[in-house]
Amino acid sequence: MFNTDPLLAHLNPQQSEAVTLPSRPALVLAGAGSGKTRVLTTRIAWLLKQGMASPAGILAVTFTNKAAREMLSRLEAMLPMSTHGMWIGTFHGLCNRLLRTHHRDAGLDRLFQILDSGDQLSAIKRLLKTLNVDDEKFPPRELQYFINANKEAGLRPHAVEALDRFTQRRVELYQEYENQCQRESVVDFAELLLRSFELLQRNEPIRHHYQQRFRYILVDEFQDTNILQYRWLKLLASHGEEGGAALFCVGDDDQSIYRFRGAEVGNMRDFEREFHVQDIIRLEQNYRSHGNILDAANAIIRHNSNRLGKNLWTNQGEGEPIRVFEAYSDSDEARWIVEETQSLQEDGIPRNNIAVLYRANAQSRVLEHQFFSAGIPYRVHGGLRFFERQEIKHALAYLRLIVHAGDDTAFMRVVNFPARGIGARTQEILNDTARQRNDTLYASVAHFAGKSAAPLARFVSLIDTLRQETRPLPLPELVEHVIDHSGLRAHYQTEREGQDRLENLSELVRAAENFRAEFPASPETLAQPHALLADFLDHASLEAGEHQASAQEEAVQLMTVHAAKGLEFQIVFLCGLEEELFPHSNSLTESGGLEEERRLMYVAVTRTRERLYLSCAQSRLLHGQTHYHLRSRFLEEIPKELLKPLTQTKPLMQNAYSGGYGSTARPQKNFSNQTASPPPLPASRGLPNGLHIGQNVRHPAFGYGVIVDAAGGGKDAKLCVNFGDGGIKWLLMSVAKLEAA
């Protein structure tokens, strides 16, 4: 029967079915660009208009405050009634509202304060100092992660299993932290959810009140919920014998990409089973992308197992083929992206409609440099530009002190970073001393009379030593030496999430190497110690300060794939599609890691409306070494008829997972002529016996293969060889009996 209700007029049949479902648990699998926000909002409006619920009887959970505001705004435009009584917000916002209402039952002061992540870290540092705990043995960020992870798992200190003395001490510190927070009447974000859950769990009258009140609970981005959030929802939904709320969950298991934040994609399966869900609606019509893009996304994600399953489609036509570019190096890749961007601008495409996506933050540096050199404004979305990142500014501060010890700004930035016992009070006294003497902070250390004179003197000695040790070093080695011997690398190695920062520091070494190659120094400059370093620092300052797009200025958007989730663009470049980069090397050894990387690839592909560019580089400088990686398996999972190669027909980089673009067959044992050789290795990485990267070889046990990477030197030299069906193996050259094939 044709439905003339204006609320449903602009919905497709599947959206309309989801909106008008009866009052029982339901799961809506909303594919990328399928209009899930419209469905959620219209579902609430439908319930209210039909008299199935009152505003006070609806609870809607979103994952961002922005999404909550958008939902309320749409509802107010759709309905001639107030939305004031509705509880619509994030998990944290709703839990805060619950705890404010029942603060006594929750054991909280009425005016309790909320600690954001930075405040929480400061509180932990203060606790460690009060207890005289060595913050090198128990780094504050590590302890913060430990506390939050246990809270998000629903574990108080007494419930955490400690199998060793180190873990036991962390549990004790967790308890001390809880005691401190209770004394000061503060709660962190994880505590908001845990204490709210515990309140509902142990207080039956309060739990019963809200179970009776909220007869309709709607959840957005359900695939991103963690274990405790799902348990919180189950408590409120009360799905026991008495029945309970109609829990309406909207999500996409194919876009679950936040496992590192605790997201549990298995919650969707658990919900289906535990709530005996009869209604599973699939929103598969995509309103964003052309057909070729969706076909590629479907083909990629189909390789994942344990999916709830759906297939995106559109009535907007096939659109353009997906363009694929293989570069010889990451610098060539970046240059090509910039040149293509310039062509798109000439064709009238606004810069704001162009996005460049990458897997790791460190990849942005070479892209930023090329956009800077071309004078094209760009904006790093969801993060800082390369030279503005904390770890880079720290490293540059040490380098600036080597060039000019009187740089007080650089001095103040790193005098106590990494921590060396020089507190704020000491720095204040040193500043006073410098003002009285009309001298620099560095020079005033010799006249400091406080109890912290010794650590200040050690810091000055460190800078002097670094200055002397780096005098004869070439620029890249100089930068790496300072990163290592300043303590920066060791500091970030202790951070659980410090891998990105370490990669960025390695990329700074790469930036120095590129600078040396791009701006050759004159003999006069080379004759002056640290003169080239001074030029490099000037260059870094210019790149950090120029071409910074203002909020109003049109700019190309640069971002990680994680940061791109929820966004869409007319044109998307997805670069760095190589094994060990995307998919990331960490994912290859983690259970479920590869499937999450494939979901991330699915998210990346579905960000574009009209045109998608995919690129990879035959060689990439990572961590100071040139690597020759295989093409990403994700490229191979796209049917070749959807692709338009922009380089030679035969791929430069053979992949172990297929014989070419779009093929699912493995390569044959004979590797002859399958892989083109990259540019010669630097002399420092030359291989004996006439071998080189890309060389076809034969092993007596593993058969025919191709050399794809090399590491080490002398008797420790190793080769990475792709043996097709035999897999990829690292072999010690002094032992392996390899011969050219």
XYZ file of C-alpha atoms in Angstrom:
741
model
C 0.000 0.000 0.000
C 1.358 3.403 -0.984
C 2.221 5.468 2.081
C 1.514 9.196 1.761
C 2.943 10.204 5.151
C 5.262 13.176 4.434
C 7.802 11.807 6.934
C 8.335 8.816 4.657
C 8.111 10.590 1.324
C 11.872 10.852 0.768
C 12.839 7.376 1.990
C 13.649 4.345 -0.129
C 11.786 1.082 0.675
C 14.486 -0.256 3.015
C 14.773 3.037 4.890
C 10.996 3.214 5.221
C 10.870 -0.362 6.507
C 13.465 0.451 9.173
C 11.671 3.633 10.257
C 8.282 1.914 10.655
C 9.422 -1.280 12.417
C 7.263 -2.464 15.319
C 8.324 -2.042 18.955
C 10.965 -4.749 19.286
C 14.774 -5.044 19.038
C 16.116 -4.324 15.559
C 19.476 -4.120 13.804
C 19.970 -1.805 10.850
C 23.080 -2.525 8.776
C 23.695 0.877 7.244
C 26.324 0.853 4.517
C 28.536 3.825 3.742
C 26.548 6.727 2.291
C 23.203 4.952 2.760
C 21.453 7.682 4.776
C 21.653 6.255 8.291
C 21.306 9.646 10.005
C 18.097 10.253 8.082
C 16.779 6.854 9.158
C 17.625 7.365 12.837
C 16.114 10.821 12.980
C 13.005 9.837 11.034
C 12.531 6.783 13.264
C 12.348 9.073 16.320
C 9.968 11.454 14.543
C 7.792 8.517 13.467
C 7.566 7.141 17.003
C 6.504 10.535 18.334
C 4.062 11.304 15.528
C 2.384 7.903 15.812
C 2.002 8.325 19.560
C 4.126 5.245 20.203
C 6.409 7.240 22.487
C 6.614 10.575 24.265
C 9.747 12.756 24.065
C 10.665 11.697 27.621
C 10.454 8.018 26.662
C 13.229 8.164 24.048
C 16.959 7.669 24.621
C 19.266 8.156 21.615
C 23.016 7.570 21.783
C 25.471 9.103 19.328
C 29.272 9.022 19.270
C 29.915 12.739 18.914
C 28.290 15.862 20.307
C 28.119 17.193 16.761
C 25.979 14.220 15.698
C 23.703 14.722 18.691
C 23.212 18.416 17.846
C 22.501 17.564 14.215
C 19.892 14.988 15.246
C 18.115 17.461 17.541
C 18.201 20.152 14.851
C 16.641 17.832 12.271
C 13.957 16.686 14.699
C 12.984 20.250 15.529
C 12.593 20.922 11.791
C 10.477 17.791 11.278
C 8.132 18.031 14.268
C 5.840 20.714 15.717
C 6.845 19.768 19.255
C 9.645 20.380 21.739
C 12.554 17.920 21.965
C 13.416 19.151 25.451
C 12.442 15.955 27.285
C 14.537 13.638 25.098
C 17.823 12.217 26.228
C 19.960 12.518 23.094
C 23.747 12.608 23.412
C 26.995 10.706 23.631
C 27.585 7.876 26.112
C 29.680 10.213 28.234
C 27.144 13.030 28.069
C 24.230 10.780 29.020
C 26.179 9.145 31.844
C 27.103 12.576 33.186
C 23.424 13.542 33.157
C 22.510 10.358 35.031
C 25.226 10.827 37.661
C 24.336 14.492 38.202
C 20.738 13.463 38.856
C 21.706 10.672 41.281
C 25.034 11.932 42.623
C 24.362 10.762 46.200
C 23.506 7.220 45.112
C 26.615 7.238 42.944
C 28.817 8.358 45.851
C 29.681 11.687 44.265
C 29.598 15.301 45.340
C 26.851 17.316 43.620
C 29.432 19.571 41.991
C 31.888 16.874 40.871
C 34.233 17.946 38.074
C 35.132 16.056 34.913
C 38.763 15.444 33.922
C 39.506 15.475 30.207
C 42.396 13.373 28.927
C 44.999 16.088 29.557
C 43.684 16.795 33.057
C 43.721 13.093 33.851
C 47.346 12.781 32.772
C 48.291 15.750 34.959
C 46.494 14.149 37.918
C 48.430 10.912 37.391
C 51.757 12.767 37.199
C 50.917 14.569 40.435
C 50.033 11.261 42.095
C 53.333 9.664 41.083
C 55.261 12.650 42.396
C 53.360 12.566 45.712
C 54.097 8.859 46.143
C 57.754 9.250 45.015
C 57.185 6.757 42.221
C 59.814 6.539 39.481
C 58.004 7.863 36.396
C 60.519 6.176 34.118
C 59.586 2.771 35.474
C 55.898 3.717 35.518
C 55.435 6.261 32.682
C 52.333 8.398 33.299
C 50.847 7.768 29.863
C 51.305 4.022 30.261
C 49.560 4.143 33.624
C 46.772 6.278 32.151
C 46.201 3.683 29.430
C 46.246 0.860 32.014
C 43.646 2.589 34.200
C 41.324 3.507 31.339
C 41.557 0.102 29.666
C 40.535 -1.629 32.890
C 37.702 0.805 33.513
C 36.414 0.278 29.981
C 36.478 -3.457 30.656
C 34.414 -2.846 33.810
C 37.272 -3.722 36.180
C 37.965 -1.939 39.450
C 41.436 -2.422 40.999
C 40.375 -5.388 43.166
C 39.138 -7.240 40.058
C 42.296 -6.789 37.948
C 44.344 -9.972 37.715
C 48.012 -9.322 38.550
C 50.314 -12.197 37.614
C 53.565 -10.385 38.394
C 54.929 -7.756 40.780
C 55.025 -5.050 38.113
C 51.335 -5.451 37.309
C 50.536 -5.630 41.013
C 52.230 -2.267 41.520
C 50.218 -0.761 38.654
C 47.039 -2.083 40.272
C 48.088 -0.415 43.545
C 48.638 2.864 41.685
C 45.236 2.447 40.032
C 43.716 2.200 43.516
C 45.665 5.237 44.745
C 44.468 7.175 41.703
C 40.853 6.254 42.503
C 41.342 7.384 46.097
C 42.776 10.707 44.910
C 39.890 11.289 42.484
C 37.329 10.505 45.191
C 38.986 12.926 47.638
C 39.040 15.677 45.023
C 35.542 14.885 43.705
C 36.654 14.480 40.095
C 35.842 11.815 37.503
C 37.558 11.002 34.217
C 35.754 10.014 31.022
C 36.071 6.272 31.600
C 34.768 6.729 35.157
C 31.594 8.432 33.880
C 30.534 5.269 32.085
C 31.758 2.777 34.690
C 30.182 4.555 37.655
C 26.931 5.027 35.747
C 26.894 1.306 34.901
C 27.605 0.338 38.516
C 24.838 2.657 39.737
C 22.266 1.018 37.467
C 23.572 -2.452 38.263
C 23.380 -2.240 42.058
C 20.457 0.170 42.572
C 17.291 -1.638 41.522
C 14.837 1.279 42.066
C 16.888 3.617 39.861
C 17.433 0.921 37.262
C 13.723 0.032 37.208
C 12.782 3.710 36.855
C 14.862 4.200 33.712
C 13.927 0.827 32.254
C 10.289 1.857 32.505
C 10.935 5.363 31.241
C 13.018 4.634 28.133
C 10.855 2.305 26.064
C 12.765 3.185 22.890
C 16.565 3.220 22.829
C 18.318 4.111 19.584
C 22.067 3.723 19.055
C 24.149 5.237 16.266
C 27.533 3.798 15.098
C 26.825 0.612 17.035
C 29.921 -1.061 15.561
C 32.080 1.354 17.576
C 30.696 0.434 21.007
C 33.037 -1.169 23.520
C 32.176 -3.981 25.927
C 31.129 -1.737 28.817
C 28.959 0.483 26.614
C 27.098 -2.577 25.347
C 26.617 -3.842 28.914
C 25.245 -0.392 29.868
C 22.743 -0.576 27.005
C 21.706 -4.095 28.000
C 20.993 -2.973 31.552
C 18.707 -0.196 30.351
C 17.017 -2.317 27.688
C 16.136 -5.072 30.218
C 15.563 -7.874 27.733
C 14.515 -10.433 30.350
C 11.172 -12.178 30.719
C 9.374 -8.898 31.440
C 10.292 -7.650 28.007
C 11.989 -4.308 27.693
C 12.859 -1.364 25.530
C 12.871 -1.577 21.773
C 16.640 -1.368 21.195
C 17.187 0.008 17.683
C 20.873 -0.316 16.736
C 22.287 1.222 13.565
C 25.798 0.384 12.447
C 28.080 -1.139 9.855
C 30.353 -4.008 10.826
C 32.346 -3.327 7.639
C 33.309 0.111 9.016
C 34.485 -1.010 12.462
C 37.998 0.501 12.545
C 38.530 1.553 16.152
C 39.631 -1.659 17.830
C 42.663 0.207 19.215
C 40.189 2.350 21.179
C 38.363 -0.670 22.552
C 35.601 -0.942 19.923
C 34.206 -4.477 19.777
C 32.660 -5.352 16.416
C 31.425 -8.624 17.983
C 28.806 -6.614 19.891
C 26.679 -6.682 16.738
C 26.621 -10.478 16.649
C 26.034 -10.626 20.402
C 23.115 -8.219 20.126
C 21.529 -10.283 17.356
C 21.835 -13.451 19.442
C 21.083 -12.180 22.942
C 18.076 -10.066 21.974
C 16.721 -12.659 19.495
C 16.608 -9.968 16.819
C 14.001 -10.743 14.179
C 14.409 -7.591 12.156
C 17.720 -7.063 10.353
C 17.360 -4.322 7.745
C 20.149 -3.755 5.234
C 20.562 -0.252 3.832
C 22.569 -0.982 0.695
C 21.600 1.833 -1.665
C 24.452 4.323 -1.630
C 23.772 8.006 -2.346
C 27.418 9.109 -2.390
C 29.556 7.192 -4.876
C 29.429 5.945 -8.451
C 29.088 2.261 -9.244
C 32.732 1.427 -9.999
C 33.809 2.739 -6.617
C 31.161 0.704 -4.805
C 31.994 -2.425 -6.803
C 35.625 -2.054 -5.748
C 34.643 -1.595 -2.084
C 32.357 -4.632 -2.213
C 35.086 -6.756 -3.805
C 37.630 -5.785 -1.136
C 35.430 -6.323 1.924
C 34.158 -9.642 0.586
C 37.527 -11.134 1.571
C 36.663 -10.698 5.263
C 34.984 -13.562 7.090
C 32.312 -13.358 9.821
C 30.560 -10.414 8.202
C 26.864 -9.797 8.663
C 26.935 -9.101 4.953
C 25.612 -6.499 2.521
C 26.352 -5.242 -0.987
C 26.411 -1.531 -1.788
C 24.797 -0.320 -5.025
C 23.756 2.950 -6.615
C 21.513 4.207 -9.390
C 23.978 6.982 -10.267
C 25.735 4.963 -12.964
C 29.160 3.318 -13.157
C 31.155 6.524 -13.290
C 34.860 6.709 -14.074
C 37.307 3.827 -13.644
C 39.607 3.865 -10.620
C 42.975 5.308 -11.576
C 46.087 3.456 -10.368
C 49.571 4.933 -10.330
C 52.808 3.131 -9.456
C 55.717 5.423 -8.590
C 59.394 4.587 -8.285
C 59.612 6.319 -4.896
C 57.403 7.997 -2.336
C 58.772 11.367 -3.469
C 57.716 10.584 -7.044
C 54.316 9.516 -5.718
C 53.886 12.817 -3.871
C 54.990 14.839 -6.920
C 52.469 13.006 -9.078
C 49.659 13.691 -6.580
C 50.513 17.405 -6.592
C 50.694 17.543 -10.399
C 47.354 15.743 -10.695
C 45.864 18.127 -8.137
C 47.032 21.088 -10.227
C 45.332 19.574 -13.288
C 42.119 19.061 -11.322
C 42.202 22.712 -10.218
C 42.617 23.786 -13.835
C 39.514 21.717 -14.627
C 37.572 23.702 -12.045
C 37.612 21.292 -9.098
C 37.745 23.314 -5.842
C 40.665 22.419 -3.564
C 38.252 21.745 -0.689
C 36.784 18.863 -2.689
C 40.137 17.074 -3.001
C 41.438 14.800 -0.228
C 44.690 12.882 0.092
C 44.417 9.914 2.454
C 47.236 7.865 3.970
C 47.580 5.088 6.526
C 50.238 6.576 8.845
C 50.755 10.147 10.034
C 54.428 10.076 9.038
C 53.431 9.844 5.363
C 52.176 13.420 5.418
C 55.673 14.939 5.570
C 56.701 14.210 1.988
C 53.222 15.218 0.756
C 53.315 18.473 2.718
C 56.722 19.273 1.251
C 55.507 18.833 -2.315
C 52.347 20.904 -1.755
C 54.474 23.562 -0.053
C 56.943 23.616 -2.951
C 54.102 23.943 -5.460
C 52.484 26.782 -3.496
C 49.212 24.876 -3.057
C 47.428 25.572 0.253
C 46.660 22.420 2.210
C 45.142 21.585 5.568
C 45.987 18.577 7.734
C 42.605 17.415 8.982
C 42.292 15.841 12.406
C 45.936 16.408 13.194
C 48.848 18.807 13.069
C 51.013 19.687 10.104
C 54.271 17.759 10.218
C 56.539 20.499 11.552
C 53.938 21.470 14.172
C 53.786 18.055 15.844
C 55.000 17.859 19.426
C 57.809 15.386 18.832
C 59.091 17.297 15.792
C 59.097 20.617 17.653
C 61.003 18.960 20.507
C 63.624 17.596 18.124
C 63.920 20.945 16.334
C 64.371 22.695 19.685
C 67.434 20.533 20.461
C 68.788 21.241 16.982
C 68.227 24.985 17.434
C 70.183 24.935 20.712
C 73.085 23.278 18.916
C 73.132 26.116 16.390
C 72.421 28.901 18.872
C 72.584 28.189 22.601
C 70.951 31.534 23.358
C 67.591 30.481 21.888
C 65.527 30.827 25.084
C 62.323 29.532 23.491
C 64.026 26.304 22.440
C 65.715 26.080 25.838
C 62.401 26.307 27.720
C 60.781 23.745 25.451
C 63.230 20.918 26.175
C 65.031 21.806 29.399
C 62.796 19.277 31.135
C 61.780 17.106 28.197
C 62.310 14.258 28.581
C 61.826 14.811 32.329
C 65.112 15.419 34.159
C 63.916 16.866 37.480
C 63.811 20.524 36.418
C 60.409 21.687 37.597
C 58.374 24.819 36.954
C 59.709 26.586 40.063
C 63.327 25.986 39.017
C 62.578 27.328 35.534
C 60.951 30.401 37.064
C 64.016 31.126 39.239
C 66.306 30.621 36.241
C 64.210 33.112 34.249
C 64.574 35.646 37.081
C 68.322 35.078 37.149
C 68.577 35.623 33.391
C 66.565 38.853 33.570
C 68.713 40.206 36.394
C 71.883 39.436 34.459
C 70.398 40.535 31.126
C 71.642 37.255 29.732
C 70.338 34.084 28.115
C 68.915 31.157 30.073
C 71.720 28.935 28.789
C 74.450 31.287 30.052
C 72.621 31.924 33.320
C 72.745 28.270 34.335
C 76.348 28.812 35.499
C 75.072 31.390 37.989
C 72.065 29.407 39.237
C 72.179 28.895 42.984
C 69.078 26.762 43.579
C 68.898 23.126 44.629
C 68.297 22.116 40.995
C 71.653 23.472 39.839
C 72.977 19.960 39.157
C 70.268 18.826 36.692
C 70.452 22.214 34.939
C 74.194 21.843 34.590
C 73.743 18.330 33.199
C 71.312 19.671 30.588
C 73.780 22.346 29.464
C 76.498 19.694 29.338
C 74.242 17.522 27.171
C 73.773 20.350 24.653
C 77.528 21.060 24.628
C 78.260 17.373 24.045
C 75.707 17.127 21.228
C 77.246 20.209 19.609
C 80.725 18.687 19.660
C 79.685 15.180 18.613
C 77.650 16.375 15.625
C 80.236 18.776 14.138
C 81.610 16.267 11.603
C 78.324 14.486 10.836
C 76.366 14.839 7.583
C 72.977 16.468 8.128
C 70.748 13.319 8.230
C 73.131 11.512 10.596
C 73.345 14.672 12.724
C 69.546 14.788 13.137
C 69.370 11.086 13.952
C 72.194 11.396 16.486
C 70.369 14.197 18.319
C 67.087 12.255 18.375
C 68.872 9.245 19.863
C 71.157 10.990 22.369
C 68.746 13.658 23.593
C 66.537 10.918 25.000
C 63.601 11.647 22.696
C 63.545 8.244 21.029
C 63.814 6.396 24.345
C 61.039 8.561 25.802
C 58.552 7.828 23.030
C 59.433 4.135 23.088
C 57.884 4.012 26.568
C 54.553 5.422 25.355
C 51.955 2.861 24.376
C 50.824 5.064 21.515
C 54.291 6.424 20.768
C 54.759 4.488 17.519
C 53.367 7.334 15.407
C 55.717 9.796 17.111
C 58.704 7.519 16.499
C 57.742 7.211 12.838
C 57.519 11.004 12.611
C 60.989 11.388 14.155
C 62.351 8.961 11.556
C 60.594 11.025 8.914
C 62.433 14.121 10.210
C 65.695 12.333 9.398
C 64.281 11.700 5.940
C 63.379 15.392 5.625
C 66.995 16.296 6.403
C 68.228 13.863 3.773
C 65.855 15.317 1.175
C 66.893 18.835 2.094
C 70.561 17.978 1.579
C 69.762 16.515 -1.848
C 67.404 19.309 -2.896
C 69.531 22.229 -1.692
C 73.199 21.271 -2.148
C 75.444 23.263 0.173
C 78.278 25.400 -1.135
C 81.863 24.544 -0.099
C 81.825 27.638 2.125
C 78.703 26.385 3.955
C 80.156 22.905 4.390
C 83.322 24.423 5.867
C 81.319 25.990 8.702
C 80.179 23.625 11.450
C 76.377 23.362 11.635
C 75.838 25.925 8.857
C 73.817 23.419 6.811
C 71.824 22.586 9.947
C 70.978 26.282 10.333
C 69.748 26.373 6.724
C 67.630 23.269 7.351
C 66.065 24.843 10.435
C 65.203 27.958 8.404
C 63.579 25.718 5.800
C 61.564 23.892 8.496
C 60.350 27.191 9.939
C 59.243 28.392 6.515
C 57.353 25.168 5.777
C 55.673 25.369 9.177
C 54.655 28.986 8.741
C 53.815 29.414 5.070
C 50.930 28.048 3.015
C 49.008 27.504 6.237
C 45.469 27.575 4.923
C 43.130 29.722 6.978
C 39.732 28.419 7.984
C 38.174 30.415 5.129
C 40.766 29.558 2.478
C 40.225 26.719 0.054
C 42.782 24.003 0.692
C 43.531 20.417 -0.275
C 42.612 18.126 2.630
C 45.330 15.801 3.980
C 44.419 13.176 6.573
C 44.777 9.609 7.776
C 42.078 7.163 6.758
C 40.955 6.973 10.391
C 40.403 10.740 10.416
C 38.426 10.522 7.157
C 35.676 8.283 8.527
C 32.334 10.034 8.236
C 33.605 12.491 5.595
C 33.174 12.547 1.831
C 34.908 14.292 -1.063
C 34.523 14.714 -4.790
C 38.077 13.478 -5.454
C 40.165 11.149 -3.259
C 43.818 10.126 -3.557
C 44.693 7.057 -1.463
C 48.471 6.660 -1.370
C 51.005 4.235 0.090
C 49.235 1.037 -0.936
C 52.073 -1.312 -0.111
C 52.399 -4.372 2.078
C 53.538 -3.504 5.632
C 52.251 0.050 5.176
C 48.635 -0.623 4.191
C 47.963 -3.221 5.491
C 50.183 -2.067 8.342
C 52.937 -4.447 9.426
C 51.499 -4.675 12.959
C 48.233 -6.070 11.617
C 49.943 -9.055 10.030
C 50.845 -10.521 13.428
C 47.696 -9.597 15.396
C 44.602 -11.749 15.570
C 41.927 -10.026 13.522
C 44.375 -7.302 12.533
C 44.283 -7.917 8.794
C 40.472 -7.888 8.721
C 40.442 -4.536 10.516
C 42.946 -3.165 7.969
C 40.648 -4.359 5.182
C 37.727 -2.571 6.831
C 39.917 0.529 6.937
C 40.566 0.145 3.203
C 36.805 -0.187 2.653
C 36.258 3.069 4.554
C 38.945 4.802 2.465
C 37.488 3.722 -0.874
C 33.960 4.818 0.054
C 34.993 8.393 0.948
C 34.857 9.568 -2.665
C 31.858 10.617 -4.723
C 33.271 10.784 -8.250
C 36.910 9.903 -8.740
C 39.340 7.666 -6.876
C 43.117 7.516 -7.344
C 45.117 4.652 -5.808
C 48.901 4.815 -5.668
C 51.901 2.910 -4.383
C 55.653 3.397 -4.487
C 58.249 0.880 -5.539
C 60.683 2.242 -2.951
C 59.964 4.126 0.243
C 62.373 5.580 2.771
C 61.259 4.450 6.221
C 63.225 4.747 9.458
C 66.284 5.935 7.566
C 66.384 2.979 5.151
C 65.042 2.490 1.658
C 62.572 -0.387 1.491
C 61.162 -2.124 -1.560
C 57.737 -3.378 -0.565
C 55.231 -5.455 -2.463
C 52.047 -3.894 -3.772
C 49.244 -4.023 -1.229
C 47.074 -7.117 -1.410
C 44.101 -4.737 -1.328
C 44.980 -3.538 -4.825
C 44.873 -7.135 -5.976
C 41.410 -7.657 -4.533
C 39.859 -5.087 -6.896
C 38.627 -6.560 -10.217
C 40.928 -5.396 -12.994
C 38.028 -4.231 -15.175
C 37.365 -1.470 -12.629
C 40.923 -0.113 -12.848
C 42.711 2.251 -15.195
C 46.508 1.915 -14.820
C 48.338 5.206 -15.301
C 51.765 3.552 -15.599
C 53.076 0.700 -17.727
C 50.730 -2.219 -18.334
C 52.836 -4.769 -16.447
C 52.988 -3.850 -12.740
C 56.350 -2.702 -11.439
C 55.804 -4.376 -8.087
C 54.690 -8.002 -8.157
C 52.560 -9.037 -5.199
C 52.748 -12.412 -3.534
C 48.965 -12.568 -3.310
C 48.156 -12.343 -6.995
C 49.674 -12.324 -10.423
C 48.544 -8.820 -11.322
C 45.820 -6.273 -10.919
C 42.519 -7.864 -10.102
C 43.742 -11.420 -10.471
C 43.221 -13.934 -7.695
C 45.685 -16.460 -9.086
C 49.066 -16.840 -7.409
C 52.244 -16.286 -9.446
C 53.843 -19.246 -11.157
C 57.086 -20.772 -9.942
C 59.001 -19.236 -12.823
C 59.384 -15.571 -11.939
C 61.189 -14.620 -15.134
C 60.239 -11.150 -16.385
C 57.464 -10.784 -13.820
C 59.102 -8.048 -11.781
C 60.902 -5.000 -13.067
C 64.019 -4.046 -11.158
C 63.900 -0.825 -9.162
C 66.635 1.771 -9.390
C 69.993 0.377 -8.156
C 70.532 0.126 -4.444
C 72.737 2.737 -2.801
C 76.344 1.603 -2.609
C 75.976 1.056 1.125
C 73.311 -1.546 0.489
C 74.779 -3.297 -2.520
C 74.410 -7.099 -2.529
C 77.188 -9.600 -3.250
C 77.194 -12.189 -6.028
C 75.709 -9.681 -8.472
C 72.275 -9.858 -6.838
C 69.929 -6.894 -6.543
C 66.402 -6.023 -5.454
C 64.020 -7.403 -8.088
C 66.476 -10.213 -9.007
C 64.898 -13.565 -9.946
C 66.594 -16.273 -7.867
C 66.441 -19.994 -7.134
C 66.721 -21.710 -3.743
C 67.386 -25.466 -3.499
C 64.493 -25.998 -1.058
C 62.002 -23.194 -1.755
C 62.326 -23.040 -5.526
C 62.069 -19.904 -7.658
C 61.502 -16.473 -6.167
C 62.269 -12.789 -6.434
C 64.270 -10.583 -4.040
C 61.954 -7.875 -2.683
C 63.988 -6.375 0.183
C 67.341 -6.500 1.960
C 68.669 -5.590 5.381
C 71.936 -5.621 7.307
C 75.397 -6.005 5.910
C 78.416 -8.293 5.813
C 77.864 -11.716 7.384
C 74.571 -10.434 8.882
C 73.082 -9.438 5.519
C 69.554 -10.768 4.975
C 67.380 -10.986 1.887
C 63.584 -10.970 1.727
C 62.484 -13.303 -1.044
C 58.959 -13.831 -2.418
C 58.630 -17.547 -3.287
C 55.041 -17.319 -4.563
C 53.179 -20.336 -3.150
C 56.102 -20.866 -0.789
C 55.460 -17.508 0.877
C 57.759 -14.607 1.711
C 60.928 -15.490 3.630
C 63.872 -13.616 5.151
C 67.085 -15.544 4.480
C 70.581 -15.032 5.877
C 72.838 -14.585 2.839
C 75.788 -16.338 4.442
C 73.680 -19.489 4.826
C 71.104 -19.424 2.017
C 72.283 -20.992 -1.220
C 70.682 -18.533 -3.608
C 71.601 -18.329 -7.258
C 70.397 -16.046 -10.035
C 67.585 -17.563 -12.086
